Coordinates of C-alpha atoms in Angstrom, one line a residue:
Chain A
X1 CA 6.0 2.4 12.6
X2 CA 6.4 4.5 14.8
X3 CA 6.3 8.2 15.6
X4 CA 6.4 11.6 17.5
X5 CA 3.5 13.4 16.0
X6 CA 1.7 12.7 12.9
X7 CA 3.6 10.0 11.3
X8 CA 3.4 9.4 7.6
X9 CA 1.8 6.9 5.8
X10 CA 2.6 3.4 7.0
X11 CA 4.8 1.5 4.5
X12 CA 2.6 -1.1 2.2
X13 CA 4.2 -3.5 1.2
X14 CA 4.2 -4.2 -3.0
X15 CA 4.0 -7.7 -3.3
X16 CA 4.0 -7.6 -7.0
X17 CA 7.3 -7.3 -7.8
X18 CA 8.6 -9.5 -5.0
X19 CA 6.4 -12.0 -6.5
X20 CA 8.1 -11.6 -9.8
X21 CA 11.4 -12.1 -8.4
X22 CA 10.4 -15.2 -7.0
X23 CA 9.1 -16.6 -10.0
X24 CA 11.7 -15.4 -12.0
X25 CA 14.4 -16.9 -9.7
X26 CA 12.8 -19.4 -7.7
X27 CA 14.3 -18.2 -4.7
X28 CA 11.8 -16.4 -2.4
X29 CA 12.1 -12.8 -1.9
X30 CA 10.9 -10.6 0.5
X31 CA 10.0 -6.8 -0.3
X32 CA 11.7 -4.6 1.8
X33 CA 10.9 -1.5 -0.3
X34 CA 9.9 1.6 1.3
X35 CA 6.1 1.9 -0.1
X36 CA 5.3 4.9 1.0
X37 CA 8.9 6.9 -0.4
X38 CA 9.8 6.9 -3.7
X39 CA 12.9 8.7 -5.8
X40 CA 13.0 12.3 -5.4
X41 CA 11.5 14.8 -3.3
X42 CA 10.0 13.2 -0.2
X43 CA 8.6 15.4 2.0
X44 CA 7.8 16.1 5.8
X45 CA 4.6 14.9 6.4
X46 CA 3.8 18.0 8.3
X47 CA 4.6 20.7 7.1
X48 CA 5.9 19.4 3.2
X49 CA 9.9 20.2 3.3
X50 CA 12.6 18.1 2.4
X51 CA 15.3 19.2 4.5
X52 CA 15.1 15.8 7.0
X53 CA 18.2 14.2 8.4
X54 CA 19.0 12.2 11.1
X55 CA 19.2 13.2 14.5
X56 CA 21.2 11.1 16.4
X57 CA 20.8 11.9 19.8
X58 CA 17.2 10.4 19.3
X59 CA 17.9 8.0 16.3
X60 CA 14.8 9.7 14.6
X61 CA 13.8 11.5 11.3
X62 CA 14.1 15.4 12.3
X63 CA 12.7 18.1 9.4
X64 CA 14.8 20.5 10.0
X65 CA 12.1 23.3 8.6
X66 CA 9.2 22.5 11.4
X67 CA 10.9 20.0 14.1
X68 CA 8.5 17.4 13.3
X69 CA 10.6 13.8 14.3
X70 CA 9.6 10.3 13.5
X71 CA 11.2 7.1 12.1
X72 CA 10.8 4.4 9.7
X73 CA 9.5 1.5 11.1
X74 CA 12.0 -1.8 12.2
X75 CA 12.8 -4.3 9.2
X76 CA 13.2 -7.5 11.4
X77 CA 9.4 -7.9 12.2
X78 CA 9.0 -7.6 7.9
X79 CA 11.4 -10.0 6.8
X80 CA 11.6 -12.4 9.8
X81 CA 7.3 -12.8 10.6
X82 CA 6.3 -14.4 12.9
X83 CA 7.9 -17.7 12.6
X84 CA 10.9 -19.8 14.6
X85 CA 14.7 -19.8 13.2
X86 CA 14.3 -23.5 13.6
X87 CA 11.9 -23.6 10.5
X88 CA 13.8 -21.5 8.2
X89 CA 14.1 -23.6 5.3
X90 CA 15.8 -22.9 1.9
X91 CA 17.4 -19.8 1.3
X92 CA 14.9 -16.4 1.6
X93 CA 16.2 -13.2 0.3
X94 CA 15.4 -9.7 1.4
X95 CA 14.3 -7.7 -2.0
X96 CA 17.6 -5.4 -0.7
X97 CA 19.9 -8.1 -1.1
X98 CA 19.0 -9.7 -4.7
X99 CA 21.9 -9.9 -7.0
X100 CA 23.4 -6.8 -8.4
X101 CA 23.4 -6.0 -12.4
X102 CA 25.9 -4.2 -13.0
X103 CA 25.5 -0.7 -14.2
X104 CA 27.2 3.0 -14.2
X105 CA 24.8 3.9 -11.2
X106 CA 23.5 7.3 -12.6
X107 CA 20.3 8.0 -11.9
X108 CA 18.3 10.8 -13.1
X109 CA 15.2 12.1 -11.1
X110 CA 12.5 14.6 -11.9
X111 CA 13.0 17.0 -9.1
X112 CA 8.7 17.2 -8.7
X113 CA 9.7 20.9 -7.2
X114 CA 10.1 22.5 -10.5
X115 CA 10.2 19.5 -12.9
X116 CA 14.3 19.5 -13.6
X117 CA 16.2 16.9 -14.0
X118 CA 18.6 15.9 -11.7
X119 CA 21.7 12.9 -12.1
X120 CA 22.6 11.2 -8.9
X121 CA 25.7 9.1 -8.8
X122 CA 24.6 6.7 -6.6
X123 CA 27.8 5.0 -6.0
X124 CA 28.5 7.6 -4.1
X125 CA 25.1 9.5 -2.3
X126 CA 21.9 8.4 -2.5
X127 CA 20.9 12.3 -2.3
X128 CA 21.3 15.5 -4.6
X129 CA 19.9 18.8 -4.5
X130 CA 18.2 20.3 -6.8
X131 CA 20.3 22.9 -8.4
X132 CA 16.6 25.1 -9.0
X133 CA 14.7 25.0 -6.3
X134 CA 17.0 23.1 -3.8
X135 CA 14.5 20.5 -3.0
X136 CA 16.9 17.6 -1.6
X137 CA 16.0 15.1 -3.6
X138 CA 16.7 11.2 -2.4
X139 CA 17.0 7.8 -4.2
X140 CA 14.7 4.9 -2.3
X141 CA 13.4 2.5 -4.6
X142 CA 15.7 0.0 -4.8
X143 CA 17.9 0.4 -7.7
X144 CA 19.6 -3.4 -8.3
X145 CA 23.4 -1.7 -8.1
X146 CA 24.0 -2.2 -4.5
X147 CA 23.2 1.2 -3.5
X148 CA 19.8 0.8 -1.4
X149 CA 20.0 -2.0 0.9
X150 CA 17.0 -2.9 2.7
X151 CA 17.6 -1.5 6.0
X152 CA 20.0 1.3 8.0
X153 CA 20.6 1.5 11.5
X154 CA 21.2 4.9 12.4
X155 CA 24.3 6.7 14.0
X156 CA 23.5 6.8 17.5
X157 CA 27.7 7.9 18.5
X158 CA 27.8 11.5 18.0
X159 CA 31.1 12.8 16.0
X160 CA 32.2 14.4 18.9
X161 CA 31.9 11.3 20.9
X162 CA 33.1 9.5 18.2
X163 CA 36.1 12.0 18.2
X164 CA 37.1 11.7 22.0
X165 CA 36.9 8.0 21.5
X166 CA 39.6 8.1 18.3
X167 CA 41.7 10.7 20.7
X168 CA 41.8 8.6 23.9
X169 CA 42.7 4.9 21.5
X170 CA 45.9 7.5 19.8
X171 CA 46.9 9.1 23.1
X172 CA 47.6 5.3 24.6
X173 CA 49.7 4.5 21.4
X174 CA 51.2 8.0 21.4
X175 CA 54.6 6.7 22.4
X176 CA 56.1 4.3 20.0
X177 CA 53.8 5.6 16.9
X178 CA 55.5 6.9 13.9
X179 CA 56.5 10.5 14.7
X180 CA 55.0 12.0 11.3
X181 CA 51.3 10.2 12.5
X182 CA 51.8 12.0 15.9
X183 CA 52.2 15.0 14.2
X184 CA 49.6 15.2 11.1
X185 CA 47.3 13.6 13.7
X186 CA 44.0 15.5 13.3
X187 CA 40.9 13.4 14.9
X188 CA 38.6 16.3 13.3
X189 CA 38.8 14.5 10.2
X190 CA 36.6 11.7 11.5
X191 CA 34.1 10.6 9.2
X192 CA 30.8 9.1 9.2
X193 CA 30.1 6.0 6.9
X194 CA 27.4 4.0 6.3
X195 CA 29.4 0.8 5.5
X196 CA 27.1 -2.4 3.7
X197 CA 26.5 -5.7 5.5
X198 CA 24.8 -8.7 4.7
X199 CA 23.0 -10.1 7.8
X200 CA 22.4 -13.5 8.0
X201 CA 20.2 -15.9 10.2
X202 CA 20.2 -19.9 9.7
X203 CA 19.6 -22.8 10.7
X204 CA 22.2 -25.3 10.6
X205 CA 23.7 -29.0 11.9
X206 CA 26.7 -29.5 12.5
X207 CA 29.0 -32.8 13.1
X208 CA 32.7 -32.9 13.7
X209 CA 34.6 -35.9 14.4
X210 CA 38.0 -36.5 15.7
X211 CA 40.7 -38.2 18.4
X212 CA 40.9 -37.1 22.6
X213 CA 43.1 -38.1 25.3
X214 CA 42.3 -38.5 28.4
X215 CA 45.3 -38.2 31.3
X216 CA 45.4 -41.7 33.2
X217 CA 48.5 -41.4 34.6
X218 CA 51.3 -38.9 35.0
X219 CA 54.7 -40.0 36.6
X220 CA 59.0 -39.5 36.2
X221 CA 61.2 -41.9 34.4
X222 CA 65.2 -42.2 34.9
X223 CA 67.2 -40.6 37.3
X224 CA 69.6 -37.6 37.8
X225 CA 70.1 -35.3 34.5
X226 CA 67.8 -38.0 33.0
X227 CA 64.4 -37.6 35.2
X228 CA 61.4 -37.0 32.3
X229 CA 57.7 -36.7 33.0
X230 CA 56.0 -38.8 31.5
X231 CA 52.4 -39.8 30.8
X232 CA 49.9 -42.6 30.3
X233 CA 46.4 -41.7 28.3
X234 CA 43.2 -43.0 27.0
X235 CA 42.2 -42.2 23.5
X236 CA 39.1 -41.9 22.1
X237 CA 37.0 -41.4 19.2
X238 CA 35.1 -37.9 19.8
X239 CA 32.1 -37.4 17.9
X240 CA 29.5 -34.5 18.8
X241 CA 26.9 -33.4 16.6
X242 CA 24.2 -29.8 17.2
X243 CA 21.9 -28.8 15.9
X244 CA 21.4 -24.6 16.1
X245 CA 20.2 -21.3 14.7
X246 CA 22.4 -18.2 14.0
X247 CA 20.6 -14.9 14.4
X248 CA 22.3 -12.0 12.8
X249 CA 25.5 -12.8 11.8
X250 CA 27.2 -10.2 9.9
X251 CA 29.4 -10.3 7.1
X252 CA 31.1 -7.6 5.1
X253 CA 29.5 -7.7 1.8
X254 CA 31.6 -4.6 0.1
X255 CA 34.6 -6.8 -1.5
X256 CA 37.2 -4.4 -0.7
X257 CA 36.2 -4.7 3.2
X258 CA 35.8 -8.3 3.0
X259 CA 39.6 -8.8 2.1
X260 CA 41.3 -8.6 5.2
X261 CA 45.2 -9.4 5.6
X262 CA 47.0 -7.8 8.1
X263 CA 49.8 -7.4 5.7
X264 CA 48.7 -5.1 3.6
X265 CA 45.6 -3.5 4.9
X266 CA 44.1 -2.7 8.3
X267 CA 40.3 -4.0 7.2
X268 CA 40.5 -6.5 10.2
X269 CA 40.2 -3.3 12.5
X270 CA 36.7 -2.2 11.2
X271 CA 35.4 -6.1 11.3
X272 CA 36.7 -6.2 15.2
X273 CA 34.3 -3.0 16.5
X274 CA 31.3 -5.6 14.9
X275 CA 28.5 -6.7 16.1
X276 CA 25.7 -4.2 15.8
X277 CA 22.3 -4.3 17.7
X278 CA 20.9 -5.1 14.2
X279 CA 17.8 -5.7 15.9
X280 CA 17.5 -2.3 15.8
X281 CA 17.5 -1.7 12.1
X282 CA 14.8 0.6 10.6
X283 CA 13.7 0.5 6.8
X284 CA 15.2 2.1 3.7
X285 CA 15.3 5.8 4.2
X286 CA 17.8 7.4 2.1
X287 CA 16.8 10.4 4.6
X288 CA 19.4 8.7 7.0
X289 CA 22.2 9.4 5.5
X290 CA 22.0 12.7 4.8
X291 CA 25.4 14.4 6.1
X292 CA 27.1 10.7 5.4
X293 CA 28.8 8.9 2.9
X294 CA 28.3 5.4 2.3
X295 CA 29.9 2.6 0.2
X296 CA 27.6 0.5 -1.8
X297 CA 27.5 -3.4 -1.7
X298 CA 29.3 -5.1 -4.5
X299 CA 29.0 -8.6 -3.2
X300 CA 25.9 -11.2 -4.0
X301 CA 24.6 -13.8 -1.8
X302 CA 26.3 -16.3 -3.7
X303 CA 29.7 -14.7 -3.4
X304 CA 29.0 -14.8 0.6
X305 CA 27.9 -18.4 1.3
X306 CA 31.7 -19.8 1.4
X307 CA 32.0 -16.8 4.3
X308 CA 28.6 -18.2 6.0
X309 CA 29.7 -21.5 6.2
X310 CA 33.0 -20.9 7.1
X311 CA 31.7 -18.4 10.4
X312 CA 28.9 -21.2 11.1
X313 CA 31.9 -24.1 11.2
X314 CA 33.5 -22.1 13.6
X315 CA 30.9 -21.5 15.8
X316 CA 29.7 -25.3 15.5
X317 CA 33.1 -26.1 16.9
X318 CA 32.9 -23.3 19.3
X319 CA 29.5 -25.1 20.9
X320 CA 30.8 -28.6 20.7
X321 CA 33.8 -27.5 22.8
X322 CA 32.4 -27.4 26.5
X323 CA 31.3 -31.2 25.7
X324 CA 34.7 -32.0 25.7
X325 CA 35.8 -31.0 28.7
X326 CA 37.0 -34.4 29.9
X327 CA 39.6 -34.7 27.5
X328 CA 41.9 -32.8 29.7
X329 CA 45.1 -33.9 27.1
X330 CA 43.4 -32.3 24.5
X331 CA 41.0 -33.1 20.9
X332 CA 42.6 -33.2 17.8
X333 CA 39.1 -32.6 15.1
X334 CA 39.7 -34.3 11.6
X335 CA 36.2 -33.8 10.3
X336 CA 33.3 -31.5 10.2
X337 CA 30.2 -31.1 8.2
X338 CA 27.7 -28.5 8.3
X339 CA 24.3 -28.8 6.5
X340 CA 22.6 -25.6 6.4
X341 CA 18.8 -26.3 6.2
X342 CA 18.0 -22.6 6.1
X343 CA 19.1 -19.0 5.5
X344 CA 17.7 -15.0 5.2
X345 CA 19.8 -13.1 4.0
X346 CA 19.1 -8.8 4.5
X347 CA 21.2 -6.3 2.9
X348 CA 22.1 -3.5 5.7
X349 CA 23.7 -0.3 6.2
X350 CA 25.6 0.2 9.7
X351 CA 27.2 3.0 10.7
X352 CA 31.1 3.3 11.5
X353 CA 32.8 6.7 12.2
X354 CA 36.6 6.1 10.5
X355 CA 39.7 7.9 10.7
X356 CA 42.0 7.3 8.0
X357 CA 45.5 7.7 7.8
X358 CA 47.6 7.4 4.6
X359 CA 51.1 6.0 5.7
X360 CA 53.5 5.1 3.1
X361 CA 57.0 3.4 4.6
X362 CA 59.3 2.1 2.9
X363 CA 57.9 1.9 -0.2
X364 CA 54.9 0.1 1.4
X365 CA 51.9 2.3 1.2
X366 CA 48.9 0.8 4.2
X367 CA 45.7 3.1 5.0
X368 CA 45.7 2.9 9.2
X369 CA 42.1 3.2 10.1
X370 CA 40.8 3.6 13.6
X371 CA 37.3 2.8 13.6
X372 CA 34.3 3.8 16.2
X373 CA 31.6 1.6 15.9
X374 CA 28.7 4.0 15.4
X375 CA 25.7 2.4 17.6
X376 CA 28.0 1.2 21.0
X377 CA 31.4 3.1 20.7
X378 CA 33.3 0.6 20.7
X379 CA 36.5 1.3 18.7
X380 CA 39.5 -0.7 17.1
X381 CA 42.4 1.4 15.1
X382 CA 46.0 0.4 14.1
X383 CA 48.6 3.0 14.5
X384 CA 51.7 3.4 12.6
X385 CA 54.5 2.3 14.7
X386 CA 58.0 4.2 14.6
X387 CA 60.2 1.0 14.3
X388 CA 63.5 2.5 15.4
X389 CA 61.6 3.2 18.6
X390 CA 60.6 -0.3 18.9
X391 CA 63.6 -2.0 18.0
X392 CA 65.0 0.4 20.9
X393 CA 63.1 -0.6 23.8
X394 CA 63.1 -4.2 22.8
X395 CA 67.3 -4.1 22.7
X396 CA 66.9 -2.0 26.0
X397 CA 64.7 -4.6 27.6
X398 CA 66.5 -7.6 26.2
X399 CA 70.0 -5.9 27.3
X400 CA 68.8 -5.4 30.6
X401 CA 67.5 -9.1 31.3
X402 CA 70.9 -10.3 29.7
X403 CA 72.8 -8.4 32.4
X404 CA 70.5 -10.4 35.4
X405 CA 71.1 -13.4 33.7
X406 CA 74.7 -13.0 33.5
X407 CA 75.6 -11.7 36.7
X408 CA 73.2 -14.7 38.2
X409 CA 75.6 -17.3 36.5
X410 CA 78.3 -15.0 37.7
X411 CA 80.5 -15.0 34.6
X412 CA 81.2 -11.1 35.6
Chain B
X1 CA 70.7 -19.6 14.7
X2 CA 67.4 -19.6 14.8
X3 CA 66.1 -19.4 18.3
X4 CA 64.9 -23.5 18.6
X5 CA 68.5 -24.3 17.6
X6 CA 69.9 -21.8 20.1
X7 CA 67.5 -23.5 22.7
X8 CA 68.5 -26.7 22.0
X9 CA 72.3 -26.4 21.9
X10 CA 71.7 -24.2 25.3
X11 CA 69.5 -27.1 27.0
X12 CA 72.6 -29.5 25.4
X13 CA 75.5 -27.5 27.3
X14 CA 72.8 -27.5 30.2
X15 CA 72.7 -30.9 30.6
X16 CA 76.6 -31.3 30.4
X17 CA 78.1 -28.8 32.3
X18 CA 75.1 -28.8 34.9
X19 CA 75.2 -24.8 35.0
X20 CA 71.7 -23.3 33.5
X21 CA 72.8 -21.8 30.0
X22 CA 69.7 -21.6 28.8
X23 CA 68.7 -18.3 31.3
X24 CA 71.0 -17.2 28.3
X25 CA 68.0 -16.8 26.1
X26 CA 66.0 -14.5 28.7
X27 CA 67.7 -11.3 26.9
X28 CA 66.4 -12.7 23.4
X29 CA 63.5 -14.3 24.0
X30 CA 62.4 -10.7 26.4
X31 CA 63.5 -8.2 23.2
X32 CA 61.5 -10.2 20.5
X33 CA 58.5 -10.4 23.3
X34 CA 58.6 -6.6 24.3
X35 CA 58.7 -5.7 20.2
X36 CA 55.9 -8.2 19.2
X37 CA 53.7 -7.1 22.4
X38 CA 54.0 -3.6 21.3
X39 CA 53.6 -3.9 17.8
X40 CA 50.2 -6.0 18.6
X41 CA 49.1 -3.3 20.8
X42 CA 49.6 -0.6 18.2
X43 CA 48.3 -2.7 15.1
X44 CA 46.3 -4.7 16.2
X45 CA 46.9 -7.6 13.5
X46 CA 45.4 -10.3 15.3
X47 CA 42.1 -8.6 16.0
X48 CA 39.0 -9.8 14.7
X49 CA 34.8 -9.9 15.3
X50 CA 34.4 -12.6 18.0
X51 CA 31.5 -14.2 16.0
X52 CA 31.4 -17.3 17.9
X53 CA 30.6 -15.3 21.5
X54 CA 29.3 -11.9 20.2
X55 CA 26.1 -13.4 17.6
X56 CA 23.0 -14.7 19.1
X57 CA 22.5 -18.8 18.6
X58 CA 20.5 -21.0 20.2
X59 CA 21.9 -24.1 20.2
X60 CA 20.1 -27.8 21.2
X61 CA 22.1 -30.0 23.8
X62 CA 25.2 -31.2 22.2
X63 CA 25.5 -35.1 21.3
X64 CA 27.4 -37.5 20.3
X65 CA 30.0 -40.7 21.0
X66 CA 33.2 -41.3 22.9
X67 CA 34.4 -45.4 22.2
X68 CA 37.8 -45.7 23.6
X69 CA 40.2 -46.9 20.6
X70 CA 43.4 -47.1 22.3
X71 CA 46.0 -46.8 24.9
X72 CA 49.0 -44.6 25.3
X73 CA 51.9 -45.9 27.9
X74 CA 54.3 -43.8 28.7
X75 CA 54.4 -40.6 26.1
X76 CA 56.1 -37.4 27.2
X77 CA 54.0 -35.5 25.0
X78 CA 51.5 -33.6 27.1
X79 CA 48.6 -33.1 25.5
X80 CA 47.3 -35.2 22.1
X81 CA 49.4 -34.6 18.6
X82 CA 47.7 -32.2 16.6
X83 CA 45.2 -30.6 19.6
X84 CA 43.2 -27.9 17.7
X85 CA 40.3 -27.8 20.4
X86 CA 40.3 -24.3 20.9
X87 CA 41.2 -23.4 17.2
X88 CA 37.7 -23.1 16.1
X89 CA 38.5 -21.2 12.9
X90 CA 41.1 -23.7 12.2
X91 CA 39.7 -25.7 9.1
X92 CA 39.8 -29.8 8.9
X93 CA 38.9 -31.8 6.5
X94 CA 35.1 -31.3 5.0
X95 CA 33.1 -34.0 5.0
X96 CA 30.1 -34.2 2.7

């Protein structure tokens, strides 16, 4: 861990219960659990108040009482170790990303302030204050709803950076975007969300098999009107096989987010401002999101493997395709297998700044989101579009060519 | 019409008459290019997380086999039936 000034206690790991999960499901688990924090008040190690939140300009712990600043220590040294990706073996989970039991996620805590009781909805904060003695109470033990994953990385995009970015993406589409979005256009309302992850390293194999032409010949047949190209090839059987190790891919592991159709939602958008320096991922402090909202995790490891597999596919066929370089007419793949000889799997909060826009047309309601990823800025949004406007400058532009085309053949 | 039929009738007269109708289907073609361009640009539908470039793998040298199986004389196809080389996230069949 570490810290400016006197840091508290060093997390220690509780082996116990990750043990017990292991036995119990014969998976092994590691404990992410914050040791040294548990549910309720949790207090500056300096000077004893609760009123910590994140400061983002540093990415650290602030108490906002005495100044004192430090931050939870990195989660990839305490579920990765010391070992290779190439000898991952079997599937590991982090004690963050175990599967859910579903529940009404109240939680009641005993503010230790003044000994009331206080209910915390955690599907929607993981933090309450204390209607007595306005302690701010937070939930960090790992309750098995989704709500604590095992790791956040913190907003390091200020909202009013995250603001300019959202103003300068809607000023470039300001032209053919529906008039009423121009108008209720407010990039104020930008929020902050913690949005859940699953972050996944393996080690995989892939093979793919399939049928490649290589150009031998190119040269015309008949004469006149008639003149073709045409070509003479070599075809072969391609096989390639790699072996290779994925370090933290990320998939959406909130259902609703993971359901992306361009159709009827705009959930591709958020997915395109990925990846995160995940690497940079601190431990379970519910501290972090203070002045945030976050959506829990609804989706188990189970429920994500077709995803995995799918994403490591691609990217198998993605590294076999510089090998095939030769086959200048092409590769037409008919096969691929993928055996997966190991995964990790950590459950992860990343932070997103999200305007929304509610746009009903037609009878066709879509939420429009543009989306700043909070760690690099980079930022992805769909914009109503006014489709009168549209259909305008394409008639305009395809009236226009028309015209050169006609007065070309000269049938003016 | 659909715009293959157009083009094909257009190439048709082409070919008979000698004059180049199908510059006819500049206006068309340019008005559905302009609108889908612009709707792109404002939606955004076909964006996505580059996984493939944008996650960190290591990957050992690639191997494999190339036995030549056959000959093709003559084809005016130009590139093989089917080519889905740079459609990564294009499924085929899984093998177990």
């Amino acid at each position: 861990m570490t810290a400016h000034g006197s840091a508290p206690e060093p997390p220690i790991a509780d082996t116990s219960t990750a043990q017990q999960r292991e036995a119990d499901a014969g998976t092994p688990v590691v404990d992410t659990a914050n040791a040294w924090l548990d549910d309720g008040v949790n207090r500056c190690a300096r000077c004893g108040s609760t009123e910590i939140q994140l400061r983002v300009s540093t990415g650290h712990l602030v108490c906002l009482f005495c100044r004192h600043e430090w931050t939870e220590a990195h989660i990839e040294p305490l579920v990765a170790g010391e070992g290779s990706l190439r000898d991952l073996t079997g599937t590991v989970i982090a004690s963050g990303a175990t599967d859910l039991v579903a529940d009404d996620g109240m939680l009641t805590m005993k503010c230790s302030g003044c000994g009331a009781e206080v209910v915390v909805n955690t599907a929607e904060a993981t933090s309450s204050r204390c209607h007595w003695c306005r302690h701010l109470l937070t939930v960090n033990e790992q309750v098995p709803n989704g709500a604590v994953p095992d790791a956040v990385l913190p907003f390091s995009v200020t909202r009013d950076q995250a603001v300019e970015h959202i103003k300068l993406f809607a000023q470039k589409r300001r032209t053919f975007a529906h008039r009423r979005f121009v108008k209720e256009f407010t990039p104020g309302n930008v929020v902050g969300v913690y949005l859940p992850y699953m972050v996944v390293d393996s080690n995989a194999s892939g093979d793919v098999h399939g049928v490649g032409e290589v150009e031998t010949r190119q040269y015309t047949r008949g004469t006149g009107d008639n003149k073709r190209t045409v070509y003479d090839a070599d075809v072969h059987r391609v096989e390639r096989h790699v072996d290779l190790t994925v370090d933290d891919l990320t998939l959406e592991s909130s259902t609703e987010r993971a359901h992306m159709n361009a159709f009827v939602n705009t959930n591709n958008v958020i997915n395109t401002i990925l990846p995160f320096d995940t690497k940079n991922a601190v431990q379970w402090n519910a501290s972090y999101l203070v002045g945030y909202t976050s959506e829990r995790r609804d989706a188990d490891v189970a429920a994500l493997v077709p995803e995995l597999e799918d994403q490591l596919l691609s990217i198998v066929r993605s590294q076999v395709q510089s090998s095939v370089k030769t086959y200048d007419r092409g590769v037409r793949w008919e096969g691929e297998r993928l055996e997966v000889h190991g995964t990790r799997w950590v459950s992860m909060y990343l932070p997103v700044w999200l305007y929304s826009y509610y746009h009903d047309e037609g009878g066709t309601p879509m939420v429009h989101y543009i989306a700043v990823n909070g760690r690099t800025g980079e930022t992805m949004g769909s914009v109503p579009v006014s489709q009168w406007r549209l259909v305008t400058a394409a008639l305009v532009t395809g009236t226009v060519l028309e015209s050169i085309v006609i007065a070309m053949l000269g049938l003016w | 019409m659909n715009a293959a039929l157009l083009a094909a009738y257009a190439v048709e007269v082409h070919a008979e008459s000698g004059t180049p109708w199908v510059l006819l289907l500049a206006g068309p073609a340019g008005a559905v290019a302009v609108y889908w361009t612009l709707f792109r640009y404002y939606r955004n539908t076909d964006k996505s997380h580059s996984f493939e470039r944008e996650t960190l793998i290591e990957a050992m040298p690639v191997t494999g086999q190339d036995p030549k199986i056959d000959t093709v004389r003559g084809t005016e196809r130009r590139e093989v039936r089917g080519n889905n080389v740079s459609e990564h996230r294009q499924r085929v069949q899984r093998l177990p």
